């Protein structure tokens, strides 16, 4: 049941995407949007860690820097796509990360003949074609390519997050340091672009970006930490469905059958890739645990 928190996270991330779109339409700059995405998480997690006397310094700055360079860049590109594309299209492109992970595993991961990964890549490719069908206007192609690049960089960030988890780094510290990098990147952007005067509509949308992003991050962390990893990974794709429904209600962006089919293929590709990765991780953990189980412990020897 804990995995169902992922549905709450998906709804929050879809709302966050809608707020990004509204805030950009209301005149907020991209650095301002990114600042409000990261600042609430920094404040909440910092004071929470201090109250519990939890150490903030990470075990490996190298892993965090790798994760955050790709993750923060992916966020900037994804937000740009959200600002200039239909909500469902931008979110679908942002969720192509498992497709790129499958491509990477086929090319360099030693699983070149894995038929499941080959099928995942083919489904994902067809899904992207369906979402980026010729009805995308000429001025939207640049934003679409940035959205696809956001998915590719998110794949790199996801693999670094797995490495952080295996090194024993707690999820809250990973999120805190990521949020600090997000805020730092926004401050650099504000130095270059300056602070824009905003009306109440933009402020309200920016507040929505921060709160929805924060609650989405917390509920997603809870789902992955306490629920089934495979079920949680599968449920995360409901963000695309939530985004499509929000786009229909508030912007009248009703996807045609080809776009719906493309979204379904991207979801199917992600599910296959997530299932394959989860299965391989279980097999690897089993092999690593087997030699240990064959070695008698000191307690067993005493018995």
PDB file of C-alpha atoms in Angstrom:
ATOM      1  CA  UNK A   1       0.000   0.000   0.000  1.00  0.00           C
ATOM      2  CA  UNK A   2       2.940   2.359   0.592  1.00  0.00           C
ATOM      3  CA  UNK A   3       3.609   2.328  -3.154  1.00  0.00           C
ATOM      4  CA  UNK A   4       0.291   4.114  -3.675  1.00  0.00           C
ATOM      5  CA  UNK A   5       1.958   7.248  -2.327  1.00  0.00           C
ATOM      6  CA  UNK A   6       3.443   7.391  -5.830  1.00  0.00           C
ATOM      7  CA  UNK A   7       0.005   8.295  -7.185  1.00  0.00           C
ATOM      8  CA  UNK A   8      -0.007  11.343  -4.896  1.00  0.00           C
ATOM      9  CA  UNK A   9       3.516  12.193  -6.050  1.00  0.00           C
ATOM     10  CA  UNK A  10       2.479  11.909  -9.703  1.00  0.00           C
ATOM     11  CA  UNK A  11      -0.500  14.215  -9.175  1.00  0.00           C
ATOM     12  CA  UNK A  12       1.800  16.720  -7.424  1.00  0.00           C
ATOM     13  CA  UNK A  13       4.378  16.614 -10.220  1.00  0.00           C
ATOM     14  CA  UNK A  14       1.664  17.099 -12.836  1.00  0.00           C
ATOM     15  CA  UNK A  15       0.359  20.101 -10.878  1.00  0.00           C
ATOM     16  CA  UNK A  16       3.912  21.403 -10.593  1.00  0.00           C
ATOM     17  CA  UNK A  17       4.285  21.171 -14.376  1.00  0.00           C
ATOM     18  CA  UNK A  18       1.048  23.096 -14.842  1.00  0.00           C
ATOM     19  CA  UNK A  19       2.262  25.769 -12.405  1.00  0.00           C
ATOM     20  CA  UNK A  20       5.545  26.042 -14.326  1.00  0.00           C
ATOM     21  CA  UNK A  21       3.543  26.680 -17.486  1.00  0.00           C
ATOM     22  CA  UNK A  22       1.269  29.254 -15.796  1.00  0.00           C
ATOM     23  CA  UNK A  23       4.165  31.095 -14.146  1.00  0.00           C
ATOM     24  CA  UNK A  24       6.044  31.334 -17.458  1.00  0.00           C
ATOM     25  CA  UNK A  25       2.896  32.631 -19.173  1.00  0.00           C
ATOM     26  CA  UNK A  26       2.510  35.186 -16.364  1.00  0.00           C
ATOM     27  CA  UNK A  27       5.976  36.612 -16.995  1.00  0.00           C
ATOM     28  CA  UNK A  28       8.185  34.774 -14.497  1.00  0.00           C
ATOM     29  CA  UNK A  29      11.702  34.064 -15.719  1.00  0.00           C
ATOM     30  CA  UNK A  30      13.158  30.588 -15.806  1.00  0.00           C
ATOM     31  CA  UNK A  31      15.634  31.336 -12.953  1.00  0.00           C
ATOM     32  CA  UNK A  32      12.714  32.485 -10.787  1.00  0.00           C
ATOM     33  CA  UNK A  33      10.801  29.280 -11.525  1.00  0.00           C
ATOM     34  CA  UNK A  34      13.834  27.108 -10.745  1.00  0.00           C
ATOM     35  CA  UNK A  35      14.460  29.049  -7.507  1.00  0.00           C
ATOM     36  CA  UNK A  36      10.951  28.363  -6.240  1.00  0.00           C
ATOM     37  CA  UNK A  37      11.287  24.696  -7.182  1.00  0.00           C
ATOM     38  CA  UNK A  38      14.331  24.202  -4.988  1.00  0.00           C
ATOM     39  CA  UNK A  39      14.030  26.678  -2.102  1.00  0.00           C
ATOM     40  CA  UNK A  40      11.148  25.049  -0.127  1.00  0.00           C
ATOM     41  CA  UNK A  41      12.919  21.674  -0.173  1.00  0.00           C
ATOM     42  CA  UNK A  42      16.176  23.239   1.031  1.00  0.00           C
ATOM     43  CA  UNK A  43      14.516  25.023   3.956  1.00  0.00           C
ATOM     44  CA  UNK A  44      12.361  22.099   5.082  1.00  0.00           C
ATOM     45  CA  UNK A  45      15.037  19.404   4.836  1.00  0.00           C
ATOM     46  CA  UNK A  46      17.770  21.586   6.358  1.00  0.00           C
ATOM     47  CA  UNK A  47      15.795  22.447   9.491  1.00  0.00           C
ATOM     48  CA  UNK A  48      14.489  18.874   9.726  1.00  0.00           C
ATOM     49  CA  UNK A  49      18.052  17.531   9.623  1.00  0.00           C
ATOM     50  CA  UNK A  50      19.252  20.070  12.193  1.00  0.00           C
ATOM     51  CA  UNK A  51      16.335  19.286  14.522  1.00  0.00           C
ATOM     52  CA  UNK A  52      17.183  15.585  14.382  1.00  0.00           C
ATOM     53  CA  UNK A  53      20.955  16.224  14.588  1.00  0.00           C
ATOM     54  CA  UNK A  54      21.464  14.369  11.337  1.00  0.00           C
ATOM     55  CA  UNK A  55      24.791  14.932   9.559  1.00  0.00           C
ATOM     56  CA  UNK A  56      24.419  16.943   6.365  1.00  0.00           C
ATOM     57  CA  UNK A  57      27.892  16.413   4.906  1.00  0.00           C
ATOM     58  CA  UNK A  58      27.743  13.641   2.276  1.00  0.00           C
ATOM     59  CA  UNK A  59      29.945  10.562   2.140  1.00  0.00           C
ATOM     60  CA  UNK A  60      31.040  11.261  -1.432  1.00  0.00           C
ATOM     61  CA  UNK A  61      30.892  14.724  -3.014  1.00  0.00           C
ATOM     62  CA  UNK A  62      32.024  13.206  -6.310  1.00  0.00           C
ATOM     63  CA  UNK A  63      28.853  11.122  -6.702  1.00  0.00           C
ATOM     64  CA  UNK A  64      26.636  14.052  -5.712  1.00  0.00           C
ATOM     65  CA  UNK A  65      28.311  16.412  -8.182  1.00  0.00           C
ATOM     66  CA  UNK A  66      27.824  13.918 -11.011  1.00  0.00           C
ATOM     67  CA  UNK A  67      24.184  13.376 -10.057  1.00  0.00           C
ATOM     68  CA  UNK A  68      23.413  17.072  -9.706  1.00  0.00           C
ATOM     69  CA  UNK A  69      25.132  18.339 -12.852  1.00  0.00           C
ATOM     70  CA  UNK A  70      22.954  16.048 -14.938  1.00  0.00           C
ATOM     71  CA  UNK A  71      19.868  16.381 -12.713  1.00  0.00           C
ATOM     72  CA  UNK A  72      19.866  20.189 -12.509  1.00  0.00           C
ATOM     73  CA  UNK A  73      20.514  20.540 -16.236  1.00  0.00           C
ATOM     74  CA  UNK A  74      17.663  18.116 -16.906  1.00  0.00           C
ATOM     75  CA  UNK A  75      15.366  20.231 -14.714  1.00  0.00           C
ATOM     76  CA  UNK A  76      16.193  23.448 -16.576  1.00  0.00           C
ATOM     77  CA  UNK A  77      15.611  21.833 -19.973  1.00  0.00           C
ATOM     78  CA  UNK A  78      12.426  20.136 -18.775  1.00  0.00           C
ATOM     79  CA  UNK A  79      11.019  23.395 -17.390  1.00  0.00           C
ATOM     80  CA  UNK A  80      11.764  25.135 -20.684  1.00  0.00           C
ATOM     81  CA  UNK A  81       9.839  22.411 -22.506  1.00  0.00           C
ATOM     82  CA  UNK A  82       6.934  22.756 -20.051  1.00  0.00           C
ATOM     83  CA  UNK A  83       6.790  26.488 -20.711  1.00  0.00           C
ATOM     84  CA  UNK A  84       6.549  26.188 -24.504  1.00  0.00           C
ATOM     85  CA  UNK A  85       4.902  22.835 -25.238  1.00  0.00           C
ATOM     86  CA  UNK A  86       1.500  21.318 -24.419  1.00  0.00           C
ATOM     87  CA  UNK A  87       1.659  19.944 -20.892  1.00  0.00           C
ATOM     88  CA  UNK A  88       1.133  16.290 -21.828  1.00  0.00           C
ATOM     89  CA  UNK A  89       3.765  16.468 -24.592  1.00  0.00           C
ATOM     90  CA  UNK A  90       6.408  18.054 -22.346  1.00  0.00           C
ATOM     91  CA  UNK A  91       5.797  15.597 -19.496  1.00  0.00           C
ATOM     92  CA  UNK A  92       5.907  12.623 -21.879  1.00  0.00           C
ATOM     93  CA  UNK A  93       9.306  13.727 -23.197  1.00  0.00           C
ATOM     94  CA  UNK A  94      10.604  14.266 -19.674  1.00  0.00           C
ATOM     95  CA  UNK A  95       9.660  10.666 -18.819  1.00  0.00           C
ATOM     96  CA  UNK A  96      11.719   9.077 -21.594  1.00  0.00           C
ATOM     97  CA  UNK A  97      14.616   8.476 -19.163  1.00  0.00           C
ATOM     98  CA  UNK A  98      14.055   4.657 -18.999  1.00  0.00           C
ATOM     99  CA  UNK A  99      14.236   4.581 -22.807  1.00  0.00           C
ATOM    100  CA  UNK A 100      17.708   6.131 -22.699  1.00  0.00           C
ATOM    101  CA  UNK A 101      18.738   3.780 -19.873  1.00  0.00           C
ATOM    102  CA  UNK A 102      17.702   0.842 -22.060  1.00  0.00           C
ATOM    103  CA  UNK A 103      19.712   2.253 -24.979  1.00  0.00           C
ATOM    104  CA  UNK A 104      22.742   2.681 -22.713  1.00  0.00           C
ATOM    105  CA  UNK A 105      22.421  -0.873 -21.380  1.00  0.00           C
ATOM    106  CA  UNK A 106      22.183  -2.257 -24.908  1.00  0.00           C
ATOM    107  CA  UNK A 107      25.192  -0.321 -26.126  1.00  0.00           C
ATOM    108  CA  UNK A 108      27.554  -0.517 -23.129  1.00  0.00           C
ATOM    109  CA  UNK A 109      25.950  -2.605 -20.409  1.00  0.00           C
ATOM    110  CA  UNK A 110      26.705  -6.047 -21.802  1.00  0.00           C
ATOM    111  CA  UNK A 111      23.035  -6.856 -22.593  1.00  0.00           C
ATOM    112  CA  UNK A 112      23.144  -6.294 -26.344  1.00  0.00           C
ATOM    113  CA  UNK A 113      21.090  -9.416 -27.086  1.00  0.00           C
ATOM    114  CA  UNK A 114      18.466  -8.859 -24.424  1.00  0.00           C
ATOM    115  CA  UNK A 115      15.170  -9.024 -26.391  1.00  0.00           C
ATOM    116  CA  UNK A 116      13.228  -7.250 -23.630  1.00  0.00           C
ATOM    117  CA  UNK A 117      15.469  -4.178 -23.746  1.00  0.00           C
ATOM    118  CA  UNK A 118      15.370  -4.193 -27.535  1.00  0.00           C
ATOM    119  CA  UNK A 119      11.565  -4.239 -27.373  1.00  0.00           C
ATOM    120  CA  UNK A 120      11.610  -1.402 -24.800  1.00  0.00           C
ATOM    121  CA  UNK A 121      13.789   0.732 -27.072  1.00  0.00           C
ATOM    122  CA  UNK A 122      11.550   0.095 -30.084  1.00  0.00           C
ATOM    123  CA  UNK A 123       8.385   0.903 -28.122  1.00  0.00           C
ATOM    124  CA  UNK A 124       9.934   4.053 -26.691  1.00  0.00           C
ATOM    125  CA  UNK A 125      11.149   5.219 -30.093  1.00  0.00           C
ATOM    126  CA  UNK A 126       7.714   4.724 -31.630  1.00  0.00           C
ATOM    127  CA  UNK A 127       6.188   6.538 -28.658  1.00  0.00           C
ATOM    128  CA  UNK A 128       8.434   9.545 -29.138  1.00  0.00           C
ATOM    129  CA  UNK A 129       7.545   9.614 -32.840  1.00  0.00           C
ATOM    130  CA  UNK A 130       3.860   9.536 -31.917  1.00  0.00           C
ATOM    131  CA  UNK A 131       4.224  12.411 -29.460  1.00  0.00           C
ATOM    132  CA  UNK A 132       6.412  14.433 -31.853  1.00  0.00           C
ATOM    133  CA  UNK A 133       4.225  13.805 -34.858  1.00  0.00           C
ATOM    134  CA  UNK A 134       4.148  16.423 -37.674  1.00  0.00           C
ATOM    135  CA  UNK A 135       1.420  18.423 -35.906  1.00  0.00           C
ATOM    136  CA  UNK A 136       4.142  19.953 -33.686  1.00  0.00           C
ATOM    137  CA  UNK A 137       4.583  23.473 -35.000  1.00  0.00           C
ATOM    138  CA  UNK A 138       7.908  24.618 -36.392  1.00  0.00           C
ATOM    139  CA  UNK A 139       8.618  26.971 -33.490  1.00  0.00           C
ATOM    140  CA  UNK A 140       8.004  24.151 -30.988  1.00  0.00           C
ATOM    141  CA  UNK A 141      10.638  21.776 -32.299  1.00  0.00           C
ATOM    142  CA  UNK A 142      13.470  23.424 -30.353  1.00  0.00           C
ATOM    143  CA  UNK A 143      11.531  23.092 -27.096  1.00  0.00           C
ATOM    144  CA  UNK A 144      10.674  19.485 -27.987  1.00  0.00           C
ATOM    145  CA  UNK A 145      14.349  18.625 -28.496  1.00  0.00           C
ATOM    146  CA  UNK A 146      15.183  20.237 -25.167  1.00  0.00           C
ATOM    147  CA  UNK A 147      12.457  18.140 -23.518  1.00  0.00           C
ATOM    148  CA  UNK A 148      13.913  14.989 -25.053  1.00  0.00           C
ATOM    149  CA  UNK A 149      17.382  16.044 -23.884  1.00  0.00           C
ATOM    150  CA  UNK A 150      15.910  16.486 -20.392  1.00  0.00           C
ATOM    151  CA  UNK A 151      14.821  12.846 -20.496  1.00  0.00           C
ATOM    152  CA  UNK A 152      18.307  11.734 -21.562  1.00  0.00           C
ATOM    153  CA  UNK A 153      20.004  13.686 -18.769  1.00  0.00           C
ATOM    154  CA  UNK A 154      17.414  12.426 -16.280  1.00  0.00           C
ATOM    155  CA  UNK A 155      18.549   8.904 -17.203  1.00  0.00           C
ATOM    156  CA  UNK A 156      22.120   9.823 -16.265  1.00  0.00           C
ATOM    157  CA  UNK A 157      20.880  11.335 -12.993  1.00  0.00           C
ATOM    158  CA  UNK A 158      18.820   8.224 -12.214  1.00  0.00           C
ATOM    159  CA  UNK A 159      21.843   5.970 -12.602  1.00  0.00           C
ATOM    160  CA  UNK A 160      23.831   8.244 -10.293  1.00  0.00           C
ATOM    161  CA  UNK A 161      21.002   8.129  -7.730  1.00  0.00           C
ATOM    162  CA  UNK A 162      21.225   4.327  -7.782  1.00  0.00           C
ATOM    163  CA  UNK A 163      24.972   4.606  -7.179  1.00  0.00           C
ATOM    164  CA  UNK A 164      24.328   6.953  -4.247  1.00  0.00           C
ATOM    165  CA  UNK A 165      21.813   4.523  -2.784  1.00  0.00           C
ATOM    166  CA  UNK A 166      24.243   1.634  -3.065  1.00  0.00           C
ATOM    167  CA  UNK A 167      26.908   3.699  -1.296  1.00  0.00           C
ATOM    168  CA  UNK A 168      24.591   4.057   1.696  1.00  0.00           C
ATOM    169  CA  UNK A 169      23.592   7.678   1.159  1.00  0.00           C
ATOM    170  CA  UNK A 170      20.122   8.364   2.663  1.00  0.00           C
ATOM    171  CA  UNK A 171      17.405   9.649   0.350  1.00  0.00           C
ATOM    172  CA  UNK A 172      16.767  12.848   2.318  1.00  0.00           C
ATOM    173  CA  UNK A 173      20.412  13.960   2.006  1.00  0.00           C
ATOM    174  CA  UNK A 174      20.396  13.246  -1.723  1.00  0.00           C
ATOM    175  CA  UNK A 175      17.264  15.384  -2.117  1.00  0.00           C
ATOM    176  CA  UNK A 176      18.678  18.166   0.091  1.00  0.00           C
ATOM    177  CA  UNK A 177      21.959  18.448  -1.798  1.00  0.00           C
ATOM    178  CA  UNK A 178      20.137  18.277  -5.124  1.00  0.00           C
ATOM    179  CA  UNK A 179      17.835  21.106  -4.001  1.00  0.00           C
ATOM    180  CA  UNK A 180      20.857  23.165  -2.937  1.00  0.00           C
ATOM    181  CA  UNK A 181      22.334  22.755  -6.406  1.00  0.00           C
ATOM    182  CA  UNK A 182      18.989  23.769  -7.908  1.00  0.00           C
ATOM    183  CA  UNK A 183      18.905  26.957  -5.832  1.00  0.00           C
ATOM    184  CA  UNK A 184      22.551  27.736  -6.634  1.00  0.00           C
ATOM    185  CA  UNK A 185      21.894  27.391 -10.370  1.00  0.00           C
ATOM    186  CA  UNK A 186      18.871  29.692 -10.103  1.00  0.00           C
ATOM    187  CA  UNK A 187      20.935  32.351  -8.310  1.00  0.00           C
ATOM    188  CA  UNK A 188      23.473  32.276 -11.146  1.00  0.00           C
ATOM    189  CA  UNK A 189      20.598  32.698 -13.593  1.00  0.00           C
ATOM    190  CA  UNK A 190      19.208  35.625 -11.591  1.00  0.00           C
ATOM    191  CA  UNK A 191      22.601  37.341 -11.615  1.00  0.00           C
ATOM    192  CA  UNK A 192      22.614  37.121 -15.401  1.00  0.00           C
ATOM    193  CA  UNK A 193      18.936  37.847 -16.064  1.00  0.00           C
ATOM    194  CA  UNK A 194      17.942  39.963 -13.063  1.00  0.00           C
ATOM    195  CA  UNK A 195      14.766  39.807 -10.992  1.00  0.00           C
ATOM    196  CA  UNK A 196      11.517  40.488 -12.834  1.00  0.00           C
ATOM    197  CA  UNK A 197       8.571  42.265 -11.246  1.00  0.00           C
ATOM    198  CA  UNK A 198       5.698  39.814 -10.928  1.00  0.00           C
ATOM    199  CA  UNK A 199       1.956  40.144 -10.461  1.00  0.00           C
ATOM    200  CA  UNK A 200      -0.149  38.102  -8.024  1.00  0.00           C
ATOM    201  CA  UNK A 201      -0.873  35.444 -10.645  1.00  0.00           C
ATOM    202  CA  UNK A 202       2.826  34.752 -11.194  1.00  0.00           C
ATOM    203  CA  UNK A 203       3.526  34.674  -7.439  1.00  0.00           C
ATOM    204  CA  UNK A 204       0.677  32.230  -6.884  1.00  0.00           C
ATOM    205  CA  UNK A 205       1.944  29.979  -9.676  1.00  0.00           C
ATOM    206  CA  UNK A 206       5.508  30.085  -8.319  1.00  0.00           C
ATOM    207  CA  UNK A 207       4.203  29.141  -4.875  1.00  0.00           C
ATOM    208  CA  UNK A 208       2.435  26.219  -6.536  1.00  0.00           C
ATOM    209  CA  UNK A 209       5.694  25.140  -8.192  1.00  0.00           C
ATOM    210  CA  UNK A 210       7.478  25.068  -4.838  1.00  0.00           C
ATOM    211  CA  UNK A 211       4.779  23.382  -2.763  1.00  0.00           C
ATOM    212  CA  UNK A 212       3.720  20.823  -5.385  1.00  0.00           C
ATOM    213  CA  UNK A 213       7.353  19.972  -6.131  1.00  0.00           C
ATOM    214  CA  UNK A 214       8.144  19.591  -2.428  1.00  0.00           C
ATOM    215  CA  UNK A 215       5.158  17.352  -1.637  1.00  0.00           C
ATOM    216  CA  UNK A 216       5.791  15.366  -4.801  1.00  0.00           C
ATOM    217  CA  UNK A 217       9.408  14.792  -3.789  1.00  0.00           C
ATOM    218  CA  UNK A 218       8.474  13.744  -0.248  1.00  0.00           C
ATOM    219  CA  UNK A 219       5.715  11.339  -1.270  1.00  0.00           C
ATOM    220  CA  UNK A 220       7.867   9.853  -4.031  1.00  0.00           C
ATOM    221  CA  UNK A 221      10.679   9.264  -1.528  1.00  0.00           C
ATOM    222  CA  UNK A 222       8.209   7.590   0.836  1.00  0.00           C
ATOM    223  CA  UNK A 223       6.862   5.376  -1.942  1.00  0.00           C
ATOM    224  CA  UNK A 224      10.310   4.215  -3.067  1.00  0.00           C
ATOM    225  CA  UNK A 225      11.561   3.874   0.515  1.00  0.00           C
ATOM    226  CA  UNK A 226       8.665   1.863   1.981  1.00  0.00           C
ATOM    227  CA  UNK A 227       6.804   0.385  -0.975  1.00  0.00           C
ATOM    228  CA  UNK A 228       7.522  -2.108  -3.714  1.00  0.00           C
ATOM    229  CA  UNK A 229      10.252  -0.730  -5.951  1.00  0.00           C
ATOM    230  CA  UNK A 230       8.766  -2.304  -9.081  1.00  0.00           C
ATOM    231  CA  UNK A 231       5.186  -1.162  -8.401  1.00  0.00           C
ATOM    232  CA  UNK A 232       6.359   2.323  -7.478  1.00  0.00           C
ATOM    233  CA  UNK A 233       8.402   2.579 -10.673  1.00  0.00           C
ATOM    234  CA  UNK A 234       5.353   1.498 -12.674  1.00  0.00           C
ATOM    235  CA  UNK A 235       3.013   3.969 -10.979  1.00  0.00           C
ATOM    236  CA  UNK A 236       5.285   6.952 -11.671  1.00  0.00           C
ATOM    237  CA  UNK A 237       4.097   6.996 -15.277  1.00  0.00           C
ATOM    238  CA  UNK A 238       0.641   8.080 -14.186  1.00  0.00           C
ATOM    239  CA  UNK A 239       2.170  11.578 -14.163  1.00  0.00           C
ATOM    240  CA  UNK A 240       1.700  11.558 -17.947  1.00  0.00           C
ATOM    241  CA  UNK A 241      -1.989  10.724 -17.539  1.00  0.00           C
ATOM    242  CA  UNK A 242      -2.494  13.400 -14.865  1.00  0.00           C
ATOM    243  CA  UNK A 243      -0.712  15.951 -17.056  1.00  0.00           C
ATOM    244  CA  UNK A 244      -2.876  15.063 -20.062  1.00  0.00           C
ATOM    245  CA  UNK A 245      -6.058  15.510 -17.993  1.00  0.00           C
ATOM    246  CA  UNK A 246      -4.875  18.864 -16.601  1.00  0.00           C
ATOM    247  CA  UNK A 247      -3.987  20.019 -20.113  1.00  0.00           C
ATOM    248  CA  UNK A 248      -7.445  19.084 -21.355  1.00  0.00           C
ATOM    249  CA  UNK A 249      -9.259  20.849 -18.499  1.00  0.00           C
ATOM    250  CA  UNK A 250      -7.254  24.094 -18.320  1.00  0.00           C
ATOM    251  CA  UNK A 251      -5.774  24.554 -21.789  1.00  0.00           C
ATOM    252  CA  UNK A 252      -8.085  22.523 -23.995  1.00  0.00           C
ATOM    253  CA  UNK A 253      -5.096  20.507 -25.260  1.00  0.00           C
ATOM    254  CA  UNK A 254      -6.952  17.368 -26.270  1.00  0.00           C
ATOM    255  CA  UNK A 255      -4.385  14.890 -27.655  1.00  0.00           C
ATOM    256  CA  UNK A 256      -5.427  13.002 -30.774  1.00  0.00           C
ATOM    257  CA  UNK A 257      -5.298   9.225 -31.032  1.00  0.00           C
ATOM    258  CA  UNK A 258      -1.697   9.227 -32.286  1.00  0.00           C
ATOM    259  CA  UNK A 259      -0.524  11.283 -29.302  1.00  0.00           C
ATOM    260  CA  UNK A 260      -2.388   9.000 -26.882  1.00  0.00           C
ATOM    261  CA  UNK A 261      -0.781   5.994 -28.579  1.00  0.00           C
ATOM    262  CA  UNK A 262       2.635   7.626 -28.278  1.00  0.00           C
ATOM    263  CA  UNK A 263       2.127   8.240 -24.561  1.00  0.00           C
ATOM    264  CA  UNK A 264       1.024   4.635 -24.094  1.00  0.00           C
ATOM    265  CA  UNK A 265       4.141   3.373 -25.896  1.00  0.00           C
ATOM    266  CA  UNK A 266       6.430   5.580 -23.795  1.00  0.00           C
ATOM    267  CA  UNK A 267       4.743   4.241 -20.652  1.00  0.00           C
ATOM    268  CA  UNK A 268       5.068   0.659 -21.938  1.00  0.00           C
ATOM    269  CA  UNK A 269       8.745   1.220 -22.732  1.00  0.00           C
ATOM    270  CA  UNK A 270       9.363   2.609 -19.263  1.00  0.00           C
ATOM    271  CA  UNK A 271       7.562  -0.276 -17.574  1.00  0.00           C
ATOM    272  CA  UNK A 272       9.563  -2.868 -19.503  1.00  0.00           C
ATOM    273  CA  UNK A 273      12.848  -1.121 -18.776  1.00  0.00           C
ATOM    274  CA  UNK A 274      12.013  -0.679 -15.078  1.00  0.00           C
ATOM    275  CA  UNK A 275      10.968  -4.324 -14.742  1.00  0.00           C
ATOM    276  CA  UNK A 276      14.132  -5.546 -16.470  1.00  0.00           C
ATOM    277  CA  UNK A 277      16.382  -3.338 -14.354  1.00  0.00           C
ATOM    278  CA  UNK A 278      14.607  -4.433 -11.165  1.00  0.00           C
ATOM    279  CA  UNK A 279      14.922  -8.098 -12.096  1.00  0.00           C
ATOM    280  CA  UNK A 280      18.631  -7.766 -12.839  1.00  0.00           C
ATOM    281  CA  UNK A 281      19.204  -5.961  -9.530  1.00  0.00           C
ATOM    282  CA  UNK A 282      17.474  -8.795  -7.637  1.00  0.00           C
ATOM    283  CA  UNK A 283      19.593 -11.401  -9.404  1.00  0.00           C
ATOM    284  CA  UNK A 284      22.767  -9.407  -8.660  1.00  0.00           C
ATOM    285  CA  UNK A 285      21.868  -9.023  -4.981  1.00  0.00           C
ATOM    286  CA  UNK A 286      21.122 -12.743  -4.790  1.00  0.00           C
ATOM    287  CA  UNK A 287      24.524 -13.640  -6.223  1.00  0.00           C
ATOM    288  CA  UNK A 288      26.275 -11.264  -3.831  1.00  0.00           C
ATOM    289  CA  UNK A 289      24.382 -12.687  -0.832  1.00  0.00           C
ATOM    290  CA  UNK A 290      24.912 -16.347  -1.760  1.00  0.00           C
ATOM    291  CA  UNK A 291      28.607 -16.605  -0.762  1.00  0.00           C
ATOM    292  CA  UNK A 292      27.854 -14.857   2.523  1.00  0.00           C
ATOM    293  CA  UNK A 293      25.069 -17.297   3.341  1.00  0.00           C
ATOM    294  CA  UNK A 294      27.435 -20.235   2.765  1.00  0.00           C
ATOM    295  CA  UNK A 295      29.932 -18.889   5.301  1.00  0.00           C
ATOM    296  CA  UNK A 296      29.010 -19.792   8.920  1.00  0.00           C
ATOM    297  CA  UNK A 297      28.795 -16.862  11.304  1.00  0.00           C
ATOM    298  CA  UNK A 298      30.427 -16.804  14.724  1.00  0.00           C
ATOM    299  CA  UNK A 299      27.031 -17.255  16.350  1.00  0.00           C
ATOM    300  CA  UNK A 300      26.354 -20.351  14.256  1.00  0.00           C
ATOM    301  CA  UNK A 301      29.718 -21.813  15.185  1.00  0.00           C
ATOM    302  CA  UNK A 302      28.948 -21.404  18.879  1.00  0.00           C
ATOM    303  CA  UNK A 303      25.614 -23.198  18.404  1.00  0.00           C
TER     304      UNK A 303
END
